[in-house]
Coordinates of C-alpha atoms and ligand atoms in Angstrom, one line a residue:
Chain H
M176 CA 40.1 4.7 17.6
L177 CA 37.5 2.4 19.3
V178 CA 34.2 3.6 20.6
Y179 CA 34.6 2.0 24.1
E180 CA 37.9 3.9 24.7
I181 CA 36.1 7.3 24.2
M182 CA 34.7 7.7 27.6
Q183 CA 35.5 10.8 29.6
G184 CA 34.9 10.8 33.3
E185 CA 31.5 9.1 33.8
K186 CA 30.1 10.6 30.5
R187 CA 29.6 8.3 27.5
I188 CA 30.5 10.0 24.3
I189 CA 27.7 9.0 21.9
A190 CA 28.7 11.1 18.9
G191 CA 32.1 12.2 17.9
V192 CA 33.6 14.0 14.8
Y193 CA 37.3 13.9 14.6
H194 CA 39.3 16.0 12.3
L195 CA 36.9 16.0 9.6
S196 CA 37.4 17.7 6.3
K197 CA 35.2 17.8 3.4
K198 CA 35.3 19.5 -0.1
L199 CA 32.2 20.3 -1.9
G200 CA 33.0 21.5 -5.2
R201 CA 36.1 23.6 -5.3
H202 CA 36.3 24.8 -1.6
F203 CA 36.1 23.1 1.8
A204 CA 32.6 22.9 3.2
L205 CA 34.3 21.6 6.4
Q206 CA 37.7 21.8 7.6
D207 CA 39.4 19.9 10.4
I208 CA 36.2 19.8 12.4
S209 CA 36.3 17.9 15.9
I210 CA 33.2 17.8 18.2
Q211 CA 32.1 15.4 20.8
L212 CA 28.7 15.0 22.2
A213 CA 28.1 13.4 25.5
N214 CA 24.9 11.3 26.3
G215 CA 22.1 13.4 27.2
E216 CA 23.9 16.6 26.1
F217 CA 22.1 19.5 24.4
A218 CA 24.1 21.5 21.9
F219 CA 23.4 24.2 19.3
L220 CA 25.5 24.3 16.1
V221 CA 25.3 27.9 15.0
G222 CA 26.5 29.7 11.9
P223 CA 25.6 31.7 9.0
S224 CA 24.1 30.3 6.0
G225 CA 26.7 28.4 4.0
A226 CA 28.8 27.8 7.1
G227 CA 28.7 24.0 6.7
K228 CA 26.1 23.1 9.2
S229 CA 24.0 20.9 7.1
T230 CA 27.1 19.3 5.6
L231 CA 28.4 18.4 9.0
L232 CA 24.9 16.8 10.1
R233 CA 24.9 14.9 6.7
M234 CA 28.2 13.5 7.7
M235 CA 26.7 12.5 11.1
Y236 CA 23.8 10.6 9.6
M237 CA 26.3 9.2 7.1
D238 CA 24.6 10.5 4.1
D239 CA 27.9 11.4 2.9
I240 CA 31.4 10.3 3.6
P241 CA 34.2 12.7 4.8
D242 CA 37.3 13.2 2.7
S243 CA 39.4 12.8 5.6
G244 CA 38.7 12.3 9.4
Q245 CA 36.1 10.3 11.1
V246 CA 32.6 10.3 12.4
I247 CA 31.6 8.1 15.1
M248 CA 28.1 7.6 16.0
G249 CA 27.5 5.2 18.8
S250 CA 29.1 1.9 17.5
Y251 CA 29.1 3.1 13.8
V252 CA 32.3 4.4 12.4
S253 CA 32.3 6.3 9.2
T254 CA 35.6 5.0 7.8
R255 CA 34.4 1.4 8.4
I256 CA 30.6 1.4 7.9
K257 CA 29.3 -0.6 5.0
R258 CA 26.6 1.0 2.9
S259 CA 24.2 -1.8 3.9
T260 CA 24.7 -1.0 7.6
I261 CA 23.8 2.6 7.3
P262 CA 20.0 1.9 7.7
Q263 CA 20.8 0.4 11.2
L264 CA 22.3 3.6 12.2
R265 CA 19.4 5.7 10.9
R266 CA 17.0 3.6 13.0
K267 CA 19.0 4.5 16.2
I268 CA 19.2 8.2 15.5
G269 CA 16.4 10.7 15.0
I270 CA 16.7 13.6 12.2
V271 CA 14.7 16.5 11.7
F272 CA 14.6 19.0 9.0
Q273 CA 13.7 22.6 8.1
N274 CA 11.2 21.4 5.7
F275 CA 9.7 18.6 7.9
R276 CA 9.9 15.9 5.2
L277 CA 6.7 14.1 6.0
L278 CA 5.1 11.7 3.6
E279 CA 2.3 13.7 2.2
D280 CA 0.0 10.8 1.5
R281 CA 0.1 9.5 5.0
T282 CA -1.6 10.4 8.1
V283 CA 0.1 11.7 11.3
F284 CA -0.1 8.2 12.7
E285 CA 1.3 6.5 9.6
N286 CA 4.1 8.8 9.3
V287 CA 5.3 8.0 12.9
A288 CA 4.5 4.4 12.5
L289 CA 6.6 4.1 9.4
A290 CA 9.9 4.9 11.4
M291 CA 8.7 2.2 14.0
K292 CA 7.8 -0.3 11.3
V293 CA 11.1 0.1 9.5
A294 CA 12.9 -0.6 12.9
G295 CA 10.9 -4.0 13.0
T296 CA 8.3 -2.9 15.6
G297 CA 5.0 -4.9 15.3
L298 CA 1.7 -3.2 14.7
T299 CA 0.4 -4.0 18.1
E300 CA 3.3 -2.4 19.8
I301 CA 3.2 0.6 17.6
K302 CA -0.5 1.2 18.5
S303 CA 0.0 0.9 22.2
E304 CA 3.0 3.4 22.1
M305 CA 1.6 5.7 19.7
A306 CA -0.8 7.6 22.2
D307 CA 2.3 8.3 24.3
I308 CA 4.5 9.4 21.5
L309 CA 1.8 11.7 20.0
T310 CA 0.6 13.0 23.3
R311 CA 4.2 14.3 24.1
V312 CA 4.1 16.3 20.9
G313 CA 0.5 17.4 21.6
L314 CA -0.9 15.9 18.4
Y315 CA -2.7 12.9 19.5
H316 CA -6.0 14.3 18.6
K317 CA -4.8 14.9 15.0
R318 CA -3.4 11.5 14.4
Y319 CA -5.8 10.7 11.6
E320 CA -5.0 13.9 9.7
F321 CA -2.6 14.5 6.8
P322 CA 0.4 16.6 6.8
G323 CA -1.4 19.0 4.3
S324 CA -4.0 19.9 6.7
L325 CA -1.5 20.9 9.5
S326 CA 0.2 24.0 10.4
G327 CA 4.0 24.3 10.0
G328 CA 4.6 24.0 13.6
E329 CA 2.2 21.0 13.8
Q330 CA 4.1 19.3 10.9
Q331 CA 7.5 19.7 12.7
R332 CA 6.0 18.2 15.9
V333 CA 5.0 15.2 13.7
A334 CA 8.5 15.2 12.2
I335 CA 10.0 15.1 15.8
A336 CA 7.5 12.5 17.0
R337 CA 8.8 10.4 14.1
A338 CA 12.4 11.1 14.9
V339 CA 12.1 10.1 18.6
A340 CA 9.6 7.1 18.0
N341 CA 12.5 4.5 18.3
K342 CA 13.8 6.2 21.3
P343 CA 17.1 7.3 19.8
A344 CA 20.1 8.1 21.9
I345 CA 20.6 11.4 19.7
L346 CA 18.5 13.6 17.8
L347 CA 20.1 15.7 14.9
A348 CA 18.0 18.7 13.9
D349 CA 18.9 20.8 10.8
E350 CA 17.3 24.3 11.2
P351 CA 14.1 22.7 12.7
T352 CA 12.6 26.2 13.4
G353 CA 13.6 27.6 10.1
N354 CA 10.3 28.0 8.5
L355 CA 8.5 28.9 11.7
D356 CA 7.4 32.0 13.2
P357 CA 8.8 33.2 16.6
I358 CA 6.3 31.8 18.8
V359 CA 6.1 28.5 17.2
T360 CA 9.9 28.5 17.2
R361 CA 9.8 28.9 21.0
E362 CA 7.4 25.9 21.3
I363 CA 9.5 23.6 19.1
L364 CA 12.6 24.5 21.2
E365 CA 10.8 23.8 24.3
L366 CA 9.8 20.4 22.8
L367 CA 13.4 19.7 22.0
F368 CA 14.4 20.6 25.7
R369 CA 11.8 18.4 26.9
I370 CA 13.0 15.5 24.7
N371 CA 16.5 16.2 25.7
S372 CA 15.6 16.1 29.4
S373 CA 14.1 12.5 28.8
G374 CA 17.6 11.3 27.9
T375 CA 18.0 12.0 24.2
A376 CA 21.1 14.0 23.2
V377 CA 20.2 16.9 20.7
L378 CA 22.3 18.6 18.3
M379 CA 20.4 21.4 16.7
A380 CA 21.7 23.4 13.8
T381 CA 20.6 27.0 13.3
H382 CA 21.7 30.3 11.9
D383 CA 19.9 32.2 14.5
V384 CA 22.4 33.1 17.2
E385 CA 20.0 35.4 19.0
L386 CA 17.6 32.7 19.4
V387 CA 19.8 30.3 21.2
R388 CA 22.1 32.6 23.2
S389 CA 19.6 33.0 26.2
F390 CA 19.4 29.3 27.0
G391 CA 22.7 28.8 28.5
Q392 CA 23.2 25.5 26.4
R393 CA 26.5 24.4 24.8
I394 CA 26.8 26.5 21.6
I395 CA 29.3 25.5 18.7
Y396 CA 30.0 28.3 16.5
L397 CA 30.7 27.4 12.8
Q398 CA 31.9 29.6 10.1
D399 CA 33.3 28.8 6.6
G400 CA 33.7 25.2 7.5
K401 CA 35.5 25.7 10.8
I402 CA 34.7 25.8 14.3
I403 CA 35.3 29.3 15.6
K404 CA 34.3 28.8 19.1
D405 CA 32.8 25.9 21.0
K406 CA 31.7 26.7 24.7
E407 CA 33.0 23.4 25.9
M408 CA 36.1 22.9 23.8
L409 CA 36.0 19.3 24.4
F410 CA 39.5 18.6 23.3
R411 CA 40.8 20.8 26.0
G412 CA 39.0 18.8 28.7
N413 CA 36.5 19.6 31.4
L414 CA 33.6 17.9 29.8
R415 CA 32.3 17.2 33.3
D416 CA 31.4 20.6 34.1
S417 CA 29.3 21.1 31.0
I418 CA 26.8 18.4 31.3
S419 CA 23.8 18.1 33.7
D420 CA 24.4 15.3 36.0
S421 CA 21.8 12.7 34.8
Q422 CA 23.0 9.2 35.0
V423 CA 24.3 7.4 32.1
D424 CA 21.2 6.5 30.1
H425 CA 20.3 2.9 29.0
R426 CA 19.7 4.0 25.5
A427 CA 23.1 5.6 25.1
R428 CA 24.7 2.5 26.5
K429 CA 23.0 0.4 24.0
F430 CA 23.9 2.7 21.3
T431 CA 27.6 2.7 22.2
D432 CA 28.3 -0.6 23.9
H433 CA 28.6 -2.7 20.7
R434 CA 32.1 -2.8 19.9
I435 CA 32.8 -2.3 16.3
G436 CA 31.9 -5.3 14.1
E437 CA 30.8 -7.2 17.2
D438 CA 27.3 -7.3 16.1
G439 CA 28.5 -9.7 13.3
N440 CA 27.5 -7.0 10.5
G441 CA 31.2 -6.2 10.1
T442 CA 30.8 -2.5 10.1
R443 CA 33.8 -2.4 7.9
R444 CA 33.7 -0.5 4.7
G445 CA 34.4 -3.0 1.8
Chain J
M134 CA 13.6 -5.8 10.3
S135 CA 12.8 -9.4 9.4
G136 CA 10.2 -12.2 9.4
I137 CA 6.6 -11.6 9.8
N138 CA 6.8 -7.9 10.6
G139 CA 8.9 -7.5 7.4
I140 CA 6.4 -9.4 5.2
K141 CA 3.5 -7.4 6.7
Y142 CA 5.3 -4.2 6.1
I143 CA 6.0 -4.9 2.5
L144 CA 2.5 -6.2 1.6
G145 CA 1.2 -3.2 3.6
E146 CA 3.3 -0.8 1.5
S147 CA 2.4 -2.6 -1.8
A148 CA -1.3 -2.4 -0.9
R149 CA -1.1 1.2 -0.2
M150 CA 1.0 1.9 -3.4
L151 CA -2.1 0.4 -5.4
K152 CA -4.6 2.2 -3.5
Y153 CA -3.2 5.7 -3.4
R154 CA -1.5 5.7 -6.9
K155 CA -4.6 4.6 -8.8
I156 CA -4.1 7.4 -11.4
S157 CA -0.5 6.9 -11.9
N158 CA -0.9 3.2 -12.0
L159 CA -3.8 3.5 -14.5
I160 CA -1.8 5.6 -16.8
S161 CA 1.2 3.2 -16.7
V162 CA -1.1 0.1 -17.3
I163 CA -2.6 2.0 -20.3
I164 CA 0.8 2.9 -21.8
M165 CA 2.2 -0.6 -21.2
G166 CA -0.8 -2.2 -22.4
F167 CA -0.8 -0.5 -25.6
S168 CA 2.9 -1.0 -26.0
L169 CA 2.4 -4.7 -25.3
L170 CA -0.5 -4.8 -27.7
V171 CA 1.9 -3.7 -30.5
L172 CA 4.1 -6.5 -29.6
V173 CA 1.6 -9.3 -29.4
I174 CA 0.0 -8.1 -32.6
F175 CA 3.5 -8.5 -34.3
I176 CA 4.1 -11.8 -32.7
L177 CA 0.6 -13.1 -33.8
I178 CA 1.3 -12.0 -37.4
T179 CA 4.5 -13.6 -37.6
L180 CA 3.0 -16.8 -35.9
N181 CA 0.2 -16.9 -38.6
V182 CA 2.4 -16.2 -41.6
S183 CA 5.1 -18.8 -40.3
M184 CA 2.3 -21.4 -40.1
V185 CA 1.0 -20.7 -43.5
I186 CA 4.6 -21.0 -44.9
E187 CA 5.2 -24.2 -43.0
K188 CA 2.1 -25.7 -44.2
G189 CA 3.3 -24.8 -47.7
M190 CA 6.6 -26.4 -47.1
E191 CA 5.2 -29.6 -45.7
E192 CA 3.3 -30.1 -48.9
M193 CA 6.7 -30.4 -50.6
C194 CA 7.4 -34.0 -50.9
V195 CA 10.1 -36.4 -52.2
Y196 CA 8.7 -38.7 -54.9
V197 CA 10.2 -41.9 -55.5
Y198 CA 9.0 -43.3 -58.8
L199 CA 9.1 -47.0 -59.3
E200 CA 10.0 -48.9 -62.3
D201 CA 7.2 -50.3 -64.4
G202 CA 5.9 -53.7 -63.0
T203 CA 7.9 -54.1 -59.8
S204 CA 6.7 -56.8 -57.6
N205 CA 5.1 -56.3 -54.2
K206 CA 8.1 -57.7 -52.5
I207 CA 10.3 -55.0 -54.2
N208 CA 8.0 -52.4 -53.3
E209 CA 7.9 -53.4 -49.7
D210 CA 11.6 -53.7 -49.6
I211 CA 11.8 -50.0 -50.9
R212 CA 9.2 -48.9 -48.2
T213 CA 11.1 -50.4 -45.5
K214 CA 14.3 -48.8 -46.6
L215 CA 12.7 -45.5 -46.9
L216 CA 11.2 -45.7 -43.5
G217 CA 14.8 -46.4 -42.2
L218 CA 16.0 -43.2 -43.5
E219 CA 16.4 -40.2 -41.1
N220 CA 14.3 -37.2 -41.2
I221 CA 11.4 -38.7 -42.8
K222 CA 7.8 -38.2 -41.2
K223 CA 5.8 -40.5 -43.2
V224 CA 6.0 -42.7 -46.6
L225 CA 2.8 -43.1 -48.6
F226 CA 2.3 -45.4 -51.7
V227 CA 0.7 -43.7 -54.7
S228 CA -0.4 -46.3 -57.2
K229 CA -0.4 -45.4 -60.8
E230 CA -4.3 -45.5 -60.9
E231 CA -4.5 -43.0 -58.0
A232 CA -1.8 -40.7 -59.6
L233 CA -4.0 -40.8 -62.8
K234 CA -7.1 -40.0 -61.0
K235 CA -5.3 -37.1 -59.1
F236 CA -4.1 -35.9 -62.4
G237 CA -7.4 -36.1 -63.9
E238 CA -9.0 -34.1 -61.1
R239 CA -6.3 -31.4 -61.5
L240 CA -7.0 -31.1 -65.1
G241 CA -10.6 -30.7 -64.4
K242 CA -12.8 -30.4 -67.5
S243 CA -10.0 -31.1 -69.9
S244 CA -9.6 -34.6 -68.2
E245 CA -11.7 -36.2 -70.9
I246 CA -8.5 -36.5 -72.8
L247 CA -7.2 -38.9 -70.4
E248 CA -10.1 -41.4 -71.1
E249 CA -8.7 -41.6 -74.6
L250 CA -5.4 -43.0 -73.2
S251 CA -5.2 -46.9 -73.6
V252 CA -2.5 -47.4 -71.0
N253 CA -1.7 -45.4 -67.8
P254 CA 1.6 -43.7 -68.5
L255 CA 2.2 -42.7 -64.8
P256 CA 4.3 -44.9 -62.6
N257 CA 3.7 -46.2 -59.2
A258 CA 5.5 -44.1 -56.6
F259 CA 6.2 -43.5 -52.9
R260 CA 5.5 -40.1 -51.7
I261 CA 7.8 -39.0 -48.7
H262 CA 6.7 -36.4 -46.3
M263 CA 9.8 -35.0 -44.5
K264 CA 9.7 -33.8 -40.9
P265 CA 8.8 -30.1 -40.9
E266 CA 12.1 -29.0 -39.9
C267 CA 13.8 -31.1 -42.5
T268 CA 12.0 -29.9 -45.6
T269 CA 15.0 -28.4 -47.1
S270 CA 16.9 -29.1 -50.3
V271 CA 19.9 -30.4 -48.3
F272 CA 18.0 -33.4 -46.7
M273 CA 15.8 -33.9 -49.7
E274 CA 18.8 -34.2 -51.9
K275 CA 20.4 -36.6 -49.7
I276 CA 17.3 -38.9 -49.7
A277 CA 17.3 -38.6 -53.6
Q278 CA 20.9 -39.7 -53.9
T279 CA 20.4 -42.5 -51.5
A280 CA 17.1 -43.9 -53.3
M281 CA 18.4 -43.4 -56.7
G282 CA 20.8 -46.4 -56.5
W283 CA 18.1 -48.9 -55.3
D284 CA 16.7 -51.8 -57.1
G285 CA 13.2 -51.0 -58.7
V286 CA 13.7 -47.1 -58.3
E287 CA 13.2 -45.4 -61.7
D288 CA 13.7 -41.8 -60.5
V289 CA 13.5 -39.6 -57.5
R290 CA 12.2 -36.1 -57.8
Y291 CA 11.4 -33.3 -55.3
G292 CA 10.7 -30.1 -57.1
K293 CA 14.1 -28.7 -56.3
K294 CA 13.5 -25.3 -57.6
W295 CA 10.2 -24.8 -55.4
V296 CA 12.1 -26.1 -52.4
E297 CA 14.9 -23.9 -52.8
K298 CA 12.6 -20.9 -53.3
G299 CA 10.6 -21.8 -50.3
E300 CA 13.8 -22.1 -48.1
K301 CA 14.7 -18.6 -49.2
L302 CA 11.2 -17.3 -48.5
V303 CA 11.4 -18.8 -45.0
K304 CA 14.8 -17.4 -44.3
G305 CA 13.9 -13.9 -45.5
F306 CA 10.7 -14.0 -43.6
Y307 CA 12.4 -15.0 -40.3
M308 CA 15.3 -12.4 -40.9
I309 CA 12.9 -9.5 -41.4
G310 CA 10.8 -10.8 -38.5
L311 CA 13.6 -11.1 -36.2
A312 CA 14.8 -7.5 -37.1
L313 CA 11.3 -6.0 -36.9
G314 CA 10.6 -8.0 -33.6
L315 CA 13.8 -6.5 -32.0
I316 CA 12.9 -3.0 -33.1
V317 CA 9.3 -3.5 -31.4
L318 CA 10.7 -5.2 -28.4
L319 CA 13.3 -2.3 -27.9
S320 CA 10.6 0.3 -28.3
V321 CA 8.3 -1.5 -25.8
I322 CA 11.2 -1.8 -23.3
F323 CA 11.9 1.9 -23.8
V324 CA 8.4 2.9 -23.2
I325 CA 7.9 0.7 -20.2
S326 CA 11.1 1.6 -18.6
N327 CA 10.4 5.3 -19.0
T328 CA 7.0 4.8 -17.7
V329 CA 8.4 3.0 -14.6
R330 CA 11.0 5.7 -14.3
L331 CA 8.4 8.6 -14.2
S332 CA 6.1 6.8 -11.9
I333 CA 9.2 6.3 -9.5
L334 CA 10.3 9.7 -9.9
S335 CA 7.1 11.1 -8.4
R336 CA 8.1 8.8 -5.4
R337 CA 11.6 10.3 -5.1
E338 CA 10.9 12.3 -2.0
S339 CA 9.2 9.2 -0.4
V340 CA 12.2 7.1 -1.2
E341 CA 14.5 9.7 0.4
I342 CA 12.5 9.9 3.4
M343 CA 12.2 6.1 3.8
K344 CA 16.1 6.1 3.6
L345 CA 16.2 8.7 6.4
V346 CA 14.2 6.7 8.8
G347 CA 16.5 3.6 8.1
A348 CA 14.7 1.5 5.6
T349 CA 16.9 -0.9 3.9
N350 CA 17.1 -0.8 0.2
G351 CA 15.5 -4.2 0.1
Y352 CA 12.4 -2.9 2.1
I353 CA 12.2 0.2 -0.2
Q354 CA 12.4 -1.8 -3.4
A355 CA 10.1 -4.7 -2.6
P356 CA 6.9 -2.7 -2.8
F357 CA 7.9 -1.4 -6.2
L358 CA 8.7 -4.9 -7.4
I359 CA 5.3 -6.0 -6.4
E360 CA 3.8 -3.1 -8.1
G361 CA 5.7 -3.5 -11.2
A362 CA 4.9 -7.2 -11.5
I363 CA 1.1 -6.3 -11.0
Q364 CA 1.1 -3.7 -13.6
G365 CA 3.0 -6.4 -15.9
V366 CA 0.2 -8.8 -15.3
V367 CA -2.6 -6.3 -15.8
S368 CA -1.2 -4.6 -18.8
S369 CA -0.3 -7.9 -20.6
L370 CA -3.9 -9.2 -19.8
V371 CA -5.2 -5.9 -21.3
A372 CA -3.1 -6.4 -24.5
M373 CA -4.0 -9.9 -24.8
A374 CA -7.9 -9.1 -24.4
L375 CA -7.8 -6.4 -26.9
L376 CA -5.8 -8.7 -29.3
W377 CA -8.4 -11.4 -28.7
A378 CA -11.2 -9.2 -29.4
A379 CA -9.5 -7.9 -32.6
C380 CA -8.8 -11.6 -33.6
S381 CA -12.2 -12.8 -33.2
F382 CA -13.3 -9.8 -35.3
V383 CA -10.9 -10.3 -38.1
G384 CA -11.2 -14.2 -38.0
R385 CA -14.8 -13.8 -39.5
Y386 CA -12.9 -12.6 -42.7
M387 CA -9.9 -14.8 -42.4
P388 CA -11.0 -18.2 -41.3
G389 CA -7.5 -19.6 -41.0
L390 CA -6.5 -17.1 -38.5
V391 CA -5.1 -18.7 -35.3
F392 CA -4.8 -17.3 -31.8
F393 CA -2.1 -18.0 -29.1
R394 CA -2.6 -21.2 -27.3
F395 CA -3.5 -20.9 -23.6
E396 CA -0.2 -21.9 -22.4
G397 CA 1.3 -19.1 -24.7
V398 CA -0.9 -16.5 -23.1
V399 CA 0.1 -17.7 -19.5
G400 CA 3.8 -17.7 -20.4
F401 CA 3.4 -14.0 -21.8
V402 CA 1.7 -12.8 -18.7
V403 CA 4.3 -14.5 -16.5
L404 CA 6.9 -12.9 -18.6
C405 CA 5.4 -9.4 -18.4
A406 CA 5.1 -9.8 -14.7
F407 CA 8.8 -10.4 -14.5
L408 CA 9.7 -7.7 -16.9
G409 CA 7.6 -5.4 -14.8
S410 CA 9.2 -6.0 -11.7
M411 CA 12.7 -6.0 -13.4
G412 CA 11.9 -2.6 -14.7
S413 CA 10.8 -1.3 -11.4
F414 CA 13.9 -2.8 -9.7
I415 CA 16.3 -1.2 -12.1
A416 CA 14.5 2.1 -12.0
V417 CA 14.5 2.3 -8.2
R418 CA 17.9 0.9 -7.8
K419 CA 19.3 3.9 -9.9
F420 CA 17.7 6.1 -7.3
L421 CA 19.0 4.4 -4.3
K422 CA 22.6 4.7 -5.4
R423 CA 24.0 7.9 -4.2
Ligands
ADP566 N1 26.2 19.8 -3.4 C1 27.0 20.8 -3.4 N2 28.0 21.1 -4.2 C2 28.9 22.1 -4.0 N3 29.0 22.9 -2.7 C3 28.0 22.7 -2.0 C4 27.0 21.5 -2.0 N4 26.2 21.6 -1.0 C5 26.7 22.6 -0.3 N5 27.7 23.2 -0.7 C6 28.3 24.4 -0.3 O1 29.0 24.0 1.0 C7 29.2 25.1 2.0 C8 28.2 24.5 3.1 O2 26.9 24.3 2.9 P1 25.8 23.8 4.0 O3 26.4 22.7 4.7 O4 24.6 23.7 3.2 O5 25.8 25.2 4.8 P2 24.7 25.6 6.0 O6 23.8 24.5 6.2 O7 25.4 26.0 7.1 O8 23.8 26.7 5.5 C9 28.3 26.1 1.3 O9 29.4 27.1 0.8 C10 27.6 25.6 0.1 O10 27.6 26.4 -1.0
MG567 MG1 21.8 24.2 6.1

């Protein structure tokens, strides 16, 4: 299946998981999972601890390979991607974790700058964009502080700033509020909504059903490695109703428009 | 990422590793420095002993004794023919008078008895010094066989027993040296690779984070390679400096002691730089593999 074929209505599918199964140890951590995420969409991935949320996200940022099935992120296809191409994918998506995963020996500025440097951005450009990036997460005044001196909520904001610094088409968040108290949790959620409204699709995993129910966003329920309910049920159609009517975003087009292997990197697994 | 930004990134990362990991680097350099010190002490001892042995071997010569009363022409013929042989470093003429004088010197006080001799019983001779690597019984025997049949040659001798003993000594020494050297080298590699691994283990989380934000393996490894090379240079310099200090102290009591030549020191430092970065490369690569 080629990416440019996966368009439904006017919406571009920027991330898709198709009949994915993964065994970890003896039993299936994921079993025949299919999900599609459209450009600019916001979805919660909800399920109890051990349901397979983290495993699914890991498949999506290609930290692991499915036993069967396929993951398609933009123009990157799990069954064809070469190990050496995975860093390219990582630069085009954002990832956020429960435990923040910041470099403790670097300031807020340096942590965010690292993601940009790795993507090939020069220091001049990094400096000129940093004010905007850090202001969006409300931490510009703390740019020279180290993660150790920040609160949990602040650290997660830094992690989010790092994740969106390269203007990704999609942000994957694995229990981003898992370590935070209810008030800070709300703030982080609001930040994720704001990021989403600026054009980045967000898939946020959480075990907290109560937290996410009230927002009216798409919720994908996962249990024992299976999808037990998906508000949109993409494979039965009607994607168009579910997504706000924002126009197809430029960055999503950039993320999906390369045809497979067209970039000369031969995204084919050797 | 490529080009100028890539190079800037790598240099920046390397600089920050050196800056923020002072303690860890210091510990690594101390451990490596002392391991390398053991290695260079061993090499230097081997070098000195082998030089002593070689000097001893060089003194082993082939003597071509001439018949009594050979003409100058015959002598010159023999000299020319000897010089035409392979594996020879130099040929010296030792006249019977010279030989007697030397003999007398060797006898010391009891040389008085020589004065009572009415004729000099010693023959004229050529003393042949072999090329250092050819001071073996095989080559010397060959010369003896050849020269034996020549006109005017009375006898050829070369202290067969001594040469053979010397050969055995050299062989034994190099075998033991090689075995010990291998053990020392392996321990040094073991210690250093563990030091590198520990130091990289402390960076495991950083490496994982780098991967998550999309750094390629090359860019993750490069700063470690540079760090490893610098550690190699510094620790080998430390080892050499300590050895030099020890040498100049011991040298007061052992005047013949030689130190490495300048090129040797430079070569060792370059080798350690290479080994340091190789060690880092291997250690990080293990980690980058999933
Ligand atoms: N490395 C592993 N080896 C074996 N089983 C694992 C491993 N990682 C996760 N699992 C199992 O896979 C299932 C899904 O785990 P996970 O994706 O972490 O769930 P969640 O993130 O929803 O809490 C769980 O049953 C877990 O025990
Ligand atoms: Mg999890």
